mmCIF file of C-alpha atoms and ligand atoms in Angstrom:
data_model
loop_
_atom_site.group_PDB
_atom_site.id
_atom_site.type_symbol
_atom_site.label_atom_id
_atom_site.label_comp_id
_atom_site.label_asym_id
_atom_site.label_seq_id
_atom_site.Cartn_x
_atom_site.Cartn_y
_atom_site.Cartn_z
ATOM 1 C CA UNK A 141 4.897 11.850 9.355
ATOM 2 C CA UNK A 142 7.082 9.045 7.960
ATOM 3 C CA UNK A 143 5.163 6.074 6.547
ATOM 4 C CA UNK A 144 6.112 2.648 7.931
ATOM 5 C CA UNK A 145 5.615 -0.453 5.806
ATOM 6 C CA UNK A 146 5.603 -3.652 7.826
ATOM 7 C CA UNK A 147 5.881 -6.896 5.800
ATOM 8 C CA UNK A 148 4.520 -8.893 8.778
ATOM 9 C CA UNK A 149 1.867 -6.407 9.883
ATOM 10 C CA UNK A 150 -1.789 -5.978 9.026
ATOM 11 C CA UNK A 151 -2.005 -2.258 8.226
ATOM 12 C CA UNK A 152 -3.223 -1.087 4.827
ATOM 13 C CA UNK A 153 -1.740 2.211 3.613
ATOM 14 C CA UNK A 154 -4.325 4.983 3.540
ATOM 15 C CA UNK A 155 -2.655 6.946 0.799
ATOM 16 C CA UNK A 156 -0.880 5.016 -1.953
ATOM 17 C CA UNK A 157 0.340 8.210 -3.665
ATOM 18 C CA UNK A 158 2.226 9.170 -0.516
ATOM 19 C CA UNK A 159 3.762 5.702 -0.267
ATOM 20 C CA UNK A 160 4.947 6.005 -3.876
ATOM 21 C CA UNK A 161 6.393 9.428 -3.268
ATOM 22 C CA UNK A 162 8.128 8.468 -0.038
ATOM 23 C CA UNK A 163 9.714 5.256 -1.333
ATOM 24 C CA UNK A 164 10.359 6.225 -4.962
ATOM 25 C CA UNK A 165 7.878 3.806 -6.561
ATOM 26 C CA UNK A 166 6.976 4.721 -10.150
ATOM 27 C CA UNK A 167 3.361 4.814 -11.397
ATOM 28 C CA UNK A 168 2.356 1.754 -13.412
ATOM 29 C CA UNK A 169 0.489 4.162 -15.724
ATOM 30 C CA UNK A 170 3.901 5.000 -17.221
ATOM 31 C CA UNK A 171 4.376 1.504 -18.609
ATOM 32 C CA UNK A 172 0.916 0.062 -19.141
ATOM 33 C CA UNK A 173 0.473 1.543 -22.634
ATOM 34 C CA UNK A 174 3.475 -0.469 -23.773
ATOM 35 C CA UNK A 175 2.010 -3.807 -22.609
ATOM 36 C CA UNK A 176 0.151 -5.447 -25.510
ATOM 37 C CA UNK A 177 -2.227 -7.531 -23.368
ATOM 38 C CA UNK A 178 -2.245 -6.115 -19.848
ATOM 39 C CA UNK A 179 -3.766 -8.218 -17.093
ATOM 40 C CA UNK A 180 -7.118 -6.889 -15.755
ATOM 41 C CA UNK A 181 -5.360 -6.127 -12.446
ATOM 42 C CA UNK A 182 -3.088 -3.790 -14.434
ATOM 43 C CA UNK A 183 -5.944 -2.199 -16.401
ATOM 44 C CA UNK A 184 -7.921 -1.581 -13.210
ATOM 45 C CA UNK A 185 -4.956 0.064 -11.470
ATOM 46 C CA UNK A 186 -4.885 -2.574 -8.736
ATOM 47 C CA UNK A 187 -1.284 -2.965 -9.834
ATOM 48 C CA UNK A 188 -0.428 0.679 -9.394
ATOM 49 C CA UNK A 189 3.348 0.963 -9.155
ATOM 50 C CA UNK A 190 6.657 -0.531 -10.216
ATOM 51 C CA UNK A 191 10.395 -0.333 -10.101
ATOM 52 C CA UNK A 192 12.270 -0.958 -13.358
ATOM 53 C CA UNK A 193 9.398 -2.831 -15.001
ATOM 54 C CA UNK A 194 10.721 -1.497 -18.337
ATOM 55 C CA UNK A 195 13.394 -4.210 -18.147
ATOM 56 C CA UNK A 196 10.742 -6.904 -18.028
ATOM 57 C CA UNK A 197 8.775 -5.327 -20.857
ATOM 58 C CA UNK A 198 11.897 -5.172 -22.915
ATOM 59 C CA UNK A 199 12.581 -8.878 -22.310
ATOM 60 C CA UNK A 200 8.969 -9.777 -23.219
ATOM 61 C CA UNK A 201 9.130 -7.679 -26.412
ATOM 62 C CA UNK A 202 12.418 -9.202 -27.540
ATOM 63 C CA UNK A 203 11.538 -12.752 -26.458
ATOM 64 C CA UNK A 204 14.507 -12.748 -24.062
ATOM 65 C CA UNK A 205 14.739 -14.720 -20.844
ATOM 66 C CA UNK A 206 13.393 -13.243 -17.637
ATOM 67 C CA UNK A 207 12.287 -14.633 -14.290
ATOM 68 C CA UNK A 208 9.505 -14.059 -11.807
ATOM 69 C CA UNK A 209 10.093 -14.758 -8.154
ATOM 70 C CA UNK A 210 7.453 -15.082 -5.474
ATOM 71 C CA UNK A 211 6.885 -16.862 -2.213
ATOM 72 C CA UNK A 212 4.174 -18.116 0.061
ATOM 73 C CA UNK A 213 4.255 -18.294 3.823
ATOM 74 C CA UNK A 214 2.212 -21.339 4.810
ATOM 75 C CA UNK A 215 0.623 -19.928 7.932
ATOM 76 C CA UNK A 216 -3.097 -20.485 7.458
ATOM 77 C CA UNK A 217 -5.742 -20.984 4.825
ATOM 78 C CA UNK A 218 -5.451 -19.490 1.354
ATOM 79 C CA UNK A 219 -7.849 -16.587 0.823
ATOM 80 C CA UNK A 220 -8.786 -14.364 -2.082
ATOM 81 C CA UNK A 221 -6.119 -11.814 -1.132
ATOM 82 C CA UNK A 222 -3.441 -14.453 -1.820
ATOM 83 C CA UNK A 223 -4.984 -15.125 -5.225
ATOM 84 C CA UNK A 224 -3.866 -11.717 -6.556
ATOM 85 C CA UNK A 225 -0.262 -12.862 -6.931
ATOM 86 C CA UNK A 226 -1.288 -16.161 -8.533
ATOM 87 C CA UNK A 227 -3.398 -14.319 -11.119
ATOM 88 C CA UNK A 228 -0.252 -12.394 -12.017
ATOM 89 C CA UNK A 229 1.942 -15.523 -12.129
ATOM 90 C CA UNK A 230 -0.477 -17.119 -14.576
ATOM 91 C CA UNK A 231 -0.139 -14.047 -16.772
ATOM 92 C CA UNK A 232 3.672 -14.159 -16.555
ATOM 93 C CA UNK A 233 3.662 -17.876 -17.341
ATOM 94 C CA UNK A 234 1.807 -17.034 -20.556
ATOM 95 C CA UNK A 235 4.636 -14.547 -21.320
ATOM 96 C CA UNK A 236 7.102 -17.469 -21.097
ATOM 97 C CA UNK A 237 8.885 -16.406 -17.919
ATOM 98 C CA UNK A 238 10.807 -18.702 -15.594
ATOM 99 C CA UNK A 239 8.777 -18.862 -12.400
ATOM 100 C CA UNK A 240 10.434 -19.440 -9.026
ATOM 101 C CA UNK A 241 8.035 -20.227 -6.236
ATOM 102 C CA UNK A 242 9.386 -20.418 -2.735
ATOM 103 C CA UNK A 243 7.631 -22.013 0.218
ATOM 104 C CA UNK A 244 8.768 -19.721 3.024
ATOM 105 C CA UNK A 245 8.823 -22.357 5.736
ATOM 106 C CA UNK A 246 11.780 -20.693 7.488
ATOM 107 C CA UNK A 247 9.701 -17.516 7.734
ATOM 108 C CA UNK A 248 6.666 -19.477 8.996
ATOM 109 C CA UNK A 249 8.905 -21.004 11.680
ATOM 110 C CA UNK A 250 10.540 -17.712 12.644
ATOM 111 C CA UNK A 251 7.477 -15.438 12.521
ATOM 112 C CA UNK A 252 4.677 -17.848 13.494
ATOM 113 C CA UNK A 253 6.355 -20.832 15.186
ATOM 114 C CA UNK A 254 5.027 -23.292 12.591
ATOM 115 C CA UNK A 255 6.996 -26.558 12.328
ATOM 116 C CA UNK A 256 8.512 -27.572 8.964
ATOM 117 C CA UNK A 257 6.259 -30.606 8.814
ATOM 118 C CA UNK A 258 3.138 -28.504 9.356
ATOM 119 C CA UNK A 259 4.388 -25.977 6.813
ATOM 120 C CA UNK A 260 4.782 -28.668 4.170
ATOM 121 C CA UNK A 261 1.259 -29.972 4.691
ATOM 122 C CA UNK A 262 -0.233 -26.481 4.646
ATOM 123 C CA UNK A 263 1.813 -25.472 1.601
ATOM 124 C CA UNK A 264 0.603 -28.462 -0.413
ATOM 125 C CA UNK A 265 -3.023 -28.623 0.667
ATOM 126 C CA UNK A 266 -3.848 -24.961 1.186
ATOM 127 C CA UNK A 267 -1.640 -23.159 -1.291
ATOM 128 C CA UNK A 268 0.050 -25.165 -4.052
ATOM 129 C CA UNK A 269 -2.980 -27.324 -4.884
ATOM 130 C CA UNK A 270 -5.108 -24.178 -5.034
ATOM 131 C CA UNK A 271 -2.523 -22.461 -7.263
ATOM 132 C CA UNK A 272 -2.577 -25.379 -9.680
ATOM 133 C CA UNK A 273 -6.379 -25.419 -9.610
ATOM 134 C CA UNK A 274 -6.435 -21.692 -10.395
ATOM 135 C CA UNK A 275 -4.444 -22.349 -13.571
ATOM 136 C CA UNK A 276 -0.784 -21.980 -12.610
ATOM 137 C CA UNK A 277 1.084 -24.888 -14.176
ATOM 138 C CA UNK A 278 3.275 -25.974 -11.265
ATOM 139 C CA UNK A 279 4.972 -28.621 -13.373
ATOM 140 C CA UNK A 280 6.672 -25.731 -15.152
ATOM 141 C CA UNK A 281 7.532 -23.682 -12.058
ATOM 142 C CA UNK A 282 10.622 -24.055 -9.900
ATOM 143 C CA UNK A 283 9.003 -24.780 -6.554
ATOM 144 C CA UNK A 284 11.254 -25.122 -3.509
ATOM 145 C CA UNK A 285 11.223 -25.027 0.277
ATOM 146 C CA UNK A 286 13.530 -22.512 1.960
ATOM 147 C CA UNK A 287 14.512 -25.024 4.646
ATOM 148 C CA UNK A 288 15.963 -27.476 2.127
ATOM 149 C CA UNK A 289 17.396 -25.075 -0.435
ATOM 150 C CA UNK A 290 21.121 -24.955 0.301
ATOM 151 C CA UNK A 291 21.854 -22.456 -2.481
ATOM 152 C CA UNK A 292 19.465 -19.897 -0.970
ATOM 153 C CA UNK A 293 20.751 -20.345 2.583
ATOM 154 C CA UNK A 294 24.369 -20.147 1.424
ATOM 155 C CA UNK A 295 23.673 -17.002 -0.594
ATOM 156 C CA UNK A 296 21.861 -15.426 2.379
ATOM 157 C CA UNK A 297 24.961 -15.927 4.492
ATOM 158 C CA UNK A 298 27.274 -14.468 1.837
ATOM 159 C CA UNK A 299 25.043 -11.435 1.293
ATOM 160 C CA UNK A 300 24.741 -10.746 5.012
ATOM 161 C CA UNK A 301 28.437 -9.808 5.035
ATOM 162 C CA UNK A 302 27.526 -6.380 3.616
ATOM 163 C CA UNK A 303 24.430 -5.640 5.711
ATOM 164 C CA UNK A 304 24.626 -4.380 9.273
ATOM 165 C CA UNK A 305 22.221 -4.264 12.206
ATOM 166 C CA UNK A 306 21.671 -0.480 12.004
ATOM 167 C CA UNK A 307 20.373 -0.906 8.476
ATOM 168 C CA UNK A 308 18.047 -3.773 9.472
ATOM 169 C CA UNK A 309 16.803 -1.767 12.420
ATOM 170 C CA UNK A 310 16.075 1.267 10.234
ATOM 171 C CA UNK A 311 14.215 -0.799 7.630
ATOM 172 C CA UNK A 312 12.320 -3.255 9.830
ATOM 173 C CA UNK A 313 12.240 -1.582 13.222
ATOM 174 C CA UNK A 314 13.988 -4.474 15.002
ATOM 175 C CA UNK A 315 14.621 -3.931 18.696
ATOM 176 C CA UNK A 316 16.764 -5.557 21.354
ATOM 177 C CA UNK A 317 14.091 -8.206 21.995
ATOM 178 C CA UNK A 318 13.863 -9.222 18.311
ATOM 179 C CA UNK A 319 15.096 -12.783 17.922
ATOM 180 C CA UNK A 320 18.187 -13.447 15.832
ATOM 181 C CA UNK A 321 16.111 -15.587 13.443
ATOM 182 C CA UNK A 322 13.768 -12.608 12.849
ATOM 183 C CA UNK A 323 16.707 -10.293 12.299
ATOM 184 C CA UNK A 324 18.432 -12.707 9.917
ATOM 185 C CA UNK A 325 15.267 -13.757 8.066
ATOM 186 C CA UNK A 326 15.213 -10.806 5.593
ATOM 187 C CA UNK A 327 18.583 -12.029 4.312
ATOM 188 C CA UNK A 328 16.908 -15.317 3.364
ATOM 189 C CA UNK A 329 14.179 -13.327 1.687
ATOM 190 C CA UNK A 330 16.591 -11.323 -0.425
ATOM 191 C CA UNK A 331 18.549 -14.476 -1.258
ATOM 192 C CA UNK A 332 15.238 -15.906 -2.541
ATOM 193 C CA UNK A 333 14.866 -12.803 -4.719
ATOM 194 C CA UNK A 334 18.404 -12.852 -6.095
ATOM 195 C CA UNK A 335 19.215 -16.563 -6.393
ATOM 196 C CA UNK A 336 17.479 -17.021 -9.808
ATOM 197 C CA UNK A 337 20.393 -14.946 -11.144
ATOM 198 C CA UNK A 338 23.091 -17.338 -9.893
ATOM 199 C CA UNK A 339 24.772 -19.240 -12.718
ATOM 200 C CA UNK A 340 23.267 -22.592 -11.678
ATOM 201 C CA UNK A 341 19.724 -21.127 -11.849
ATOM 202 C CA UNK A 342 20.026 -19.411 -15.230
ATOM 203 C CA UNK A 343 22.487 -16.568 -14.602
ATOM 204 C CA UNK A 344 21.957 -12.805 -14.416
ATOM 205 C CA UNK A 345 18.717 -11.773 -16.122
ATOM 206 C CA UNK A 346 15.792 -9.441 -15.475
ATOM 207 C CA UNK A 347 13.690 -10.679 -12.574
ATOM 208 C CA UNK A 348 10.398 -9.275 -11.375
ATOM 209 C CA UNK A 349 8.825 -9.662 -7.954
ATOM 210 C CA UNK A 350 5.077 -8.962 -7.881
ATOM 211 C CA UNK A 351 4.195 -7.896 -4.331
ATOM 212 C CA UNK A 352 1.676 -6.157 -2.144
ATOM 213 C CA UNK A 353 3.126 -2.766 -1.274
ATOM 214 C CA UNK A 354 3.690 -3.848 2.359
ATOM 215 C CA UNK A 355 6.529 -6.077 1.090
ATOM 216 C CA UNK A 356 8.499 -3.160 -0.337
ATOM 217 C CA UNK A 357 11.112 -3.133 2.485
ATOM 218 C CA UNK A 358 12.374 -6.534 1.231
ATOM 219 C CA UNK A 359 12.530 -5.233 -2.349
ATOM 220 C CA UNK A 360 14.491 -2.121 -1.394
ATOM 221 C CA UNK A 361 16.962 -4.161 0.613
ATOM 222 C CA UNK A 362 17.329 -6.719 -2.188
ATOM 223 C CA UNK A 363 18.066 -3.976 -4.723
ATOM 224 C CA UNK A 364 20.589 -2.264 -2.445
ATOM 225 C CA UNK A 365 22.369 -5.525 -1.685
ATOM 226 C CA UNK A 366 22.341 -6.577 -5.363
ATOM 227 C CA UNK A 367 24.178 -3.336 -6.155
ATOM 228 C CA UNK A 368 26.763 -4.055 -3.421
ATOM 229 C CA UNK A 369 27.558 -7.470 -4.960
ATOM 230 C CA UNK A 370 27.920 -6.390 -8.586
ATOM 231 C CA UNK A 371 31.524 -7.473 -8.810
ATOM 232 C CA UNK A 372 30.902 -10.945 -7.391
ATOM 233 C CA UNK A 373 27.574 -11.898 -9.016
ATOM 234 C CA UNK A 374 26.750 -9.329 -11.755
ATOM 235 C CA UNK A 375 23.174 -9.158 -10.480
ATOM 236 C CA UNK A 376 20.699 -7.115 -12.496
ATOM 237 C CA UNK A 377 18.711 -5.077 -9.963
ATOM 238 C CA UNK A 378 15.419 -6.901 -9.453
ATOM 239 C CA UNK A 379 12.285 -5.197 -10.795
ATOM 240 C CA UNK A 380 9.050 -5.132 -8.832
ATOM 241 C CA UNK A 381 5.378 -4.383 -9.243
ATOM 242 C CA UNK A 382 3.080 -3.307 -6.430
ATOM 243 C CA UNK A 383 -0.561 -4.132 -6.019
ATOM 244 C CA UNK A 384 -3.075 -2.645 -3.655
ATOM 245 C CA UNK A 385 -3.844 -4.836 -0.687
ATOM 246 C CA UNK A 386 -7.303 -6.344 -0.892
ATOM 247 C CA UNK A 387 -9.091 -4.991 2.160
ATOM 248 C CA UNK A 388 -10.920 -7.430 4.398
ATOM 249 C CA UNK A 389 -14.681 -7.794 4.125
ATOM 250 C CA UNK A 390 -14.996 -6.054 7.459
ATOM 251 C CA UNK A 391 -12.941 -3.039 6.365
ATOM 252 C CA UNK A 392 -9.351 -3.829 7.409
ATOM 253 C CA UNK A 393 -6.715 -6.186 5.888
ATOM 254 C CA UNK A 394 -7.720 -9.724 4.918
ATOM 255 C CA UNK A 395 -6.225 -12.173 7.341
ATOM 256 C CA UNK A 396 -6.198 -15.944 7.590
ATOM 257 C CA UNK A 397 -6.333 -15.619 11.361
ATOM 258 C CA UNK A 398 -9.639 -13.680 11.283
ATOM 259 C CA UNK A 399 -12.011 -15.744 9.123
ATOM 260 C CA UNK A 400 -14.698 -13.041 9.001
ATOM 261 C CA UNK A 401 -12.349 -10.739 7.043
ATOM 262 C CA UNK A 402 -11.619 -13.127 4.184
ATOM 263 C CA UNK A 403 -13.197 -15.543 1.759
ATOM 264 C CA UNK A 404 -11.171 -18.736 1.759
ATOM 265 C CA UNK A 405 -10.978 -20.901 -1.336
ATOM 266 C CA UNK A 406 -12.204 -23.775 0.830
ATOM 267 C CA UNK A 407 -15.231 -21.912 2.268
ATOM 268 C CA UNK A 408 -18.581 -23.677 2.044
ATOM 269 C CA UNK A 409 -21.495 -21.926 0.334
ATOM 270 C CA UNK A 410 -23.043 -21.154 3.731
ATOM 271 C CA UNK A 411 -19.803 -19.599 5.019
ATOM 272 C CA UNK A 412 -19.230 -17.391 2.010
ATOM 273 C CA UNK A 413 -22.874 -16.300 1.977
ATOM 274 C CA UNK A 414 -22.670 -15.255 5.622
ATOM 275 C CA UNK A 415 -19.430 -13.343 5.032
ATOM 276 C CA UNK A 416 -20.746 -11.432 2.020
ATOM 277 C CA UNK A 417 -24.055 -10.654 3.760
ATOM 278 C CA UNK A 418 -22.090 -9.146 6.683
ATOM 279 C CA UNK A 419 -19.586 -7.280 4.502
ATOM 280 C CA UNK A 420 -18.983 -3.561 4.876
ATOM 281 C CA UNK A 421 -20.593 -1.614 1.993
ATOM 282 C CA UNK A 422 -20.909 1.904 0.645
ATOM 283 C CA UNK A 423 -24.690 1.769 1.084
ATOM 284 C CA UNK A 424 -26.961 4.007 3.140
ATOM 285 C CA UNK A 425 -28.814 3.136 6.355
ATOM 286 C CA UNK A 426 -32.226 2.553 4.729
ATOM 287 C CA UNK A 427 -33.263 1.087 1.392
ATOM 288 C CA UNK A 428 -35.418 4.171 0.687
ATOM 289 C CA UNK A 429 -32.477 6.537 1.188
ATOM 290 C CA UNK A 430 -30.235 4.412 -0.975
ATOM 291 C CA UNK A 431 -32.782 4.254 -3.810
ATOM 292 C CA UNK A 432 -33.043 8.057 -3.636
ATOM 293 C CA UNK A 433 -29.365 9.011 -3.169
ATOM 294 C CA UNK A 434 -27.434 6.008 -4.492
ATOM 295 C CA UNK A 435 -24.496 4.164 -2.896
ATOM 296 C CA UNK A 436 -20.753 4.665 -3.069
ATOM 297 C CA UNK A 437 -18.911 1.694 -4.625
ATOM 298 C CA UNK A 438 -15.531 3.264 -3.866
ATOM 299 C CA UNK A 439 -16.091 2.535 -0.153
ATOM 300 C CA UNK A 440 -17.623 -0.891 -0.649
ATOM 301 C CA UNK A 441 -16.014 -4.288 0.052
ATOM 302 C CA UNK A 442 -18.567 -6.132 -2.077
ATOM 303 C CA UNK A 443 -17.738 -3.919 -5.045
ATOM 304 C CA UNK A 444 -14.080 -4.776 -4.477
ATOM 305 C CA UNK A 445 -14.945 -8.462 -4.843
ATOM 306 C CA UNK A 446 -16.379 -7.613 -8.262
ATOM 307 C CA UNK A 447 -13.330 -5.546 -9.225
ATOM 308 C CA UNK A 448 -10.668 -7.965 -8.025
ATOM 309 C CA UNK A 449 -12.319 -11.304 -8.751
ATOM 310 C CA UNK A 450 -15.882 -11.620 -9.929
ATOM 311 C CA UNK A 451 -16.252 -9.362 -12.944
ATOM 312 C CA UNK A 452 -13.503 -9.735 -15.558
ATOM 313 C CA UNK A 453 -15.588 -7.846 -18.122
ATOM 314 C CA UNK A 454 -14.978 -4.083 -17.820
ATOM 315 C CA UNK A 455 -18.372 -3.055 -19.207
ATOM 316 C CA UNK A 456 -20.273 -5.319 -16.821
ATOM 317 C CA UNK A 457 -18.265 -3.835 -13.956
ATOM 318 C CA UNK A 458 -19.103 -0.308 -15.075
ATOM 319 C CA UNK A 459 -22.771 -1.249 -15.130
ATOM 320 C CA UNK A 460 -22.610 -2.311 -11.463
ATOM 321 C CA UNK A 461 -20.948 0.977 -10.616
ATOM 322 C CA UNK A 462 -23.719 2.910 -12.374
ATOM 323 C CA UNK A 463 -26.550 0.844 -10.887
ATOM 324 C CA UNK A 464 -25.094 1.429 -7.426
ATOM 325 C CA UNK A 465 -24.495 5.167 -7.806
ATOM 326 C CA UNK A 466 -27.943 5.762 -9.302
ATOM 327 C CA UNK A 467 -29.702 3.795 -6.548
ATOM 328 C CA UNK A 468 -31.243 1.441 -9.113
ATOM 329 C CA UNK A 469 -29.596 -1.457 -7.279
ATOM 330 C CA UNK A 470 -29.333 -1.549 -3.492
ATOM 331 C CA UNK A 471 -26.970 -3.530 -1.306
ATOM 332 C CA UNK A 472 -29.176 -6.572 -0.619
ATOM 333 C CA UNK A 473 -29.652 -7.181 -4.359
ATOM 334 C CA UNK A 474 -26.034 -6.503 -5.110
ATOM 335 C CA UNK A 475 -24.855 -8.915 -2.407
ATOM 336 C CA UNK A 476 -27.181 -11.623 -3.713
ATOM 337 C CA UNK A 477 -25.582 -11.265 -7.142
ATOM 338 C CA UNK A 478 -22.057 -11.402 -5.658
ATOM 339 C CA UNK A 479 -22.968 -14.487 -3.591
ATOM 340 C CA UNK A 480 -24.307 -16.312 -6.651
ATOM 341 C CA UNK A 481 -21.198 -15.492 -8.700
ATOM 342 C CA UNK A 482 -18.889 -16.497 -5.866
ATOM 343 C CA UNK A 483 -20.745 -19.764 -5.250
ATOM 344 C CA UNK A 484 -20.508 -20.758 -8.869
ATOM 345 C CA UNK A 485 -16.828 -19.737 -9.025
ATOM 346 C CA UNK A 486 -15.920 -21.731 -5.915
ATOM 347 C CA UNK A 487 -17.966 -24.738 -7.010
ATOM 348 C CA UNK A 488 -15.885 -25.028 -10.170
ATOM 349 C CA UNK A 489 -12.734 -24.302 -8.219
ATOM 350 C CA UNK A 490 -13.420 -27.116 -5.724
ATOM 351 C CA UNK A 491 -13.706 -29.606 -8.591
ATOM 352 C CA UNK A 492 -10.422 -28.374 -10.084
ATOM 353 C CA UNK A 493 -8.792 -28.546 -6.640
ATOM 354 C CA UNK A 494 -9.722 -32.228 -6.244
ATOM 355 C CA UNK A 495 -7.971 -33.023 -9.504
ATOM 356 C CA UNK A 496 -4.976 -30.812 -8.686
ATOM 357 C CA UNK A 497 -4.147 -32.167 -5.223
ATOM 358 C CA UNK A 498 -2.709 -35.609 -6.183
ATOM 359 C CA UNK A 499 -0.680 -34.015 -9.009
ATOM 360 C CA UNK A 500 0.781 -31.414 -6.661
ATOM 361 C CA UNK A 501 1.607 -34.043 -4.037
ATOM 362 C CA UNK A 502 3.656 -35.856 -6.675
ATOM 363 C CA UNK A 503 5.432 -32.644 -7.724
ATOM 364 C CA UNK A 504 6.369 -31.895 -4.126
ATOM 365 C CA UNK A 505 7.563 -35.464 -3.490
ATOM 366 C CA UNK A 506 10.200 -34.938 -6.168
ATOM 367 C CA UNK A 507 11.598 -31.696 -4.671
HETATM 368 FE FE1 SF4 B 268 -21.673 -1.872 -2.619
HETATM 369 FE FE2 SF4 B 268 -23.383 -2.976 -4.232
HETATM 370 FE FE3 SF4 B 268 -24.207 -1.622 -2.068
HETATM 371 FE FE4 SF4 B 268 -23.178 -0.340 -4.138
HETATM 372 S S1 SF4 B 268 -25.053 -1.510 -4.125
HETATM 373 S S2 SF4 B 268 -22.675 0.007 -2.004
HETATM 374 S S3 SF4 B 268 -21.626 -1.790 -4.876
HETATM 375 S S4 SF4 B 268 -23.055 -3.526 -2.095
#
């Protein structure tokens, strides 16, 4: 059966190897040995695939210019799943890349009916201030709003000349009832991806888009369209990396619209404690059974919190894996540890957020 990736959906692929095979994504294992200081998300295979990442590596090695492009759709509260991209941006910023950060307010309007005013408020308070608090230096990023970026909208229109409805239908599954704004929106998205290579934004250079694998349809379209406009713009095909989607605490995809699935960066201690206590685990029905037979961290959402966020040290992570599998630690104890780590992490984050918010408001005022 053909695999469908839906950039606006909530499904998590069951088999990443099949996705890679079907869409021609290359294993990240092929390039990781060449990265001198890989990010933990790379070492832990959370970033599992890429297209043309060699170009980016080459630029890093030679100290040449390259860009990173990403976006945020301000449609709810920022949760830990969103943090995966920011962790990567911080790493790229340390590699001296140009970072383009788009507030996808046109997408929020088209897909969720959110007004531009609401989008701006959400973008600043829920996303950008959190990004800055996490360590991304927004003063050195090119932040923009889609709705006020004439270069992006103009480019989207030019690029749409060589894309037809049959292609959009095949990629995104649009139907007769799809609104024209939904059908046109991917053109804005690919203009976001390609515009850093326009002369006024630095000219053609390697560009990488770090995405969850559900966003691959946009990447494929952007690469195809970039190839069609070689003569006009001399685009270098954008590179991409793919990370696994952080599953929700309840077992399916994290979603801002279902608070029980996600830990938000603004959660109180009581909220996060309740969510972790109720999280789906790889434990057994009784404590006695689990002490005897051990648990299975590979099926556990609490273990994923350790892997993705709470345990940067690889040896400490391995110890949790062993304690779980041997039954020496059972779920209640393990959750208590995760809750304590998360509380202390979010406590520090809240203090950083308070300091970040006025700075970010000033940055956005100037856009
Ligand atoms: Fe998950 Fe921890 Fe339970 Fe193991 S002990 S299944 S890692 S919660």
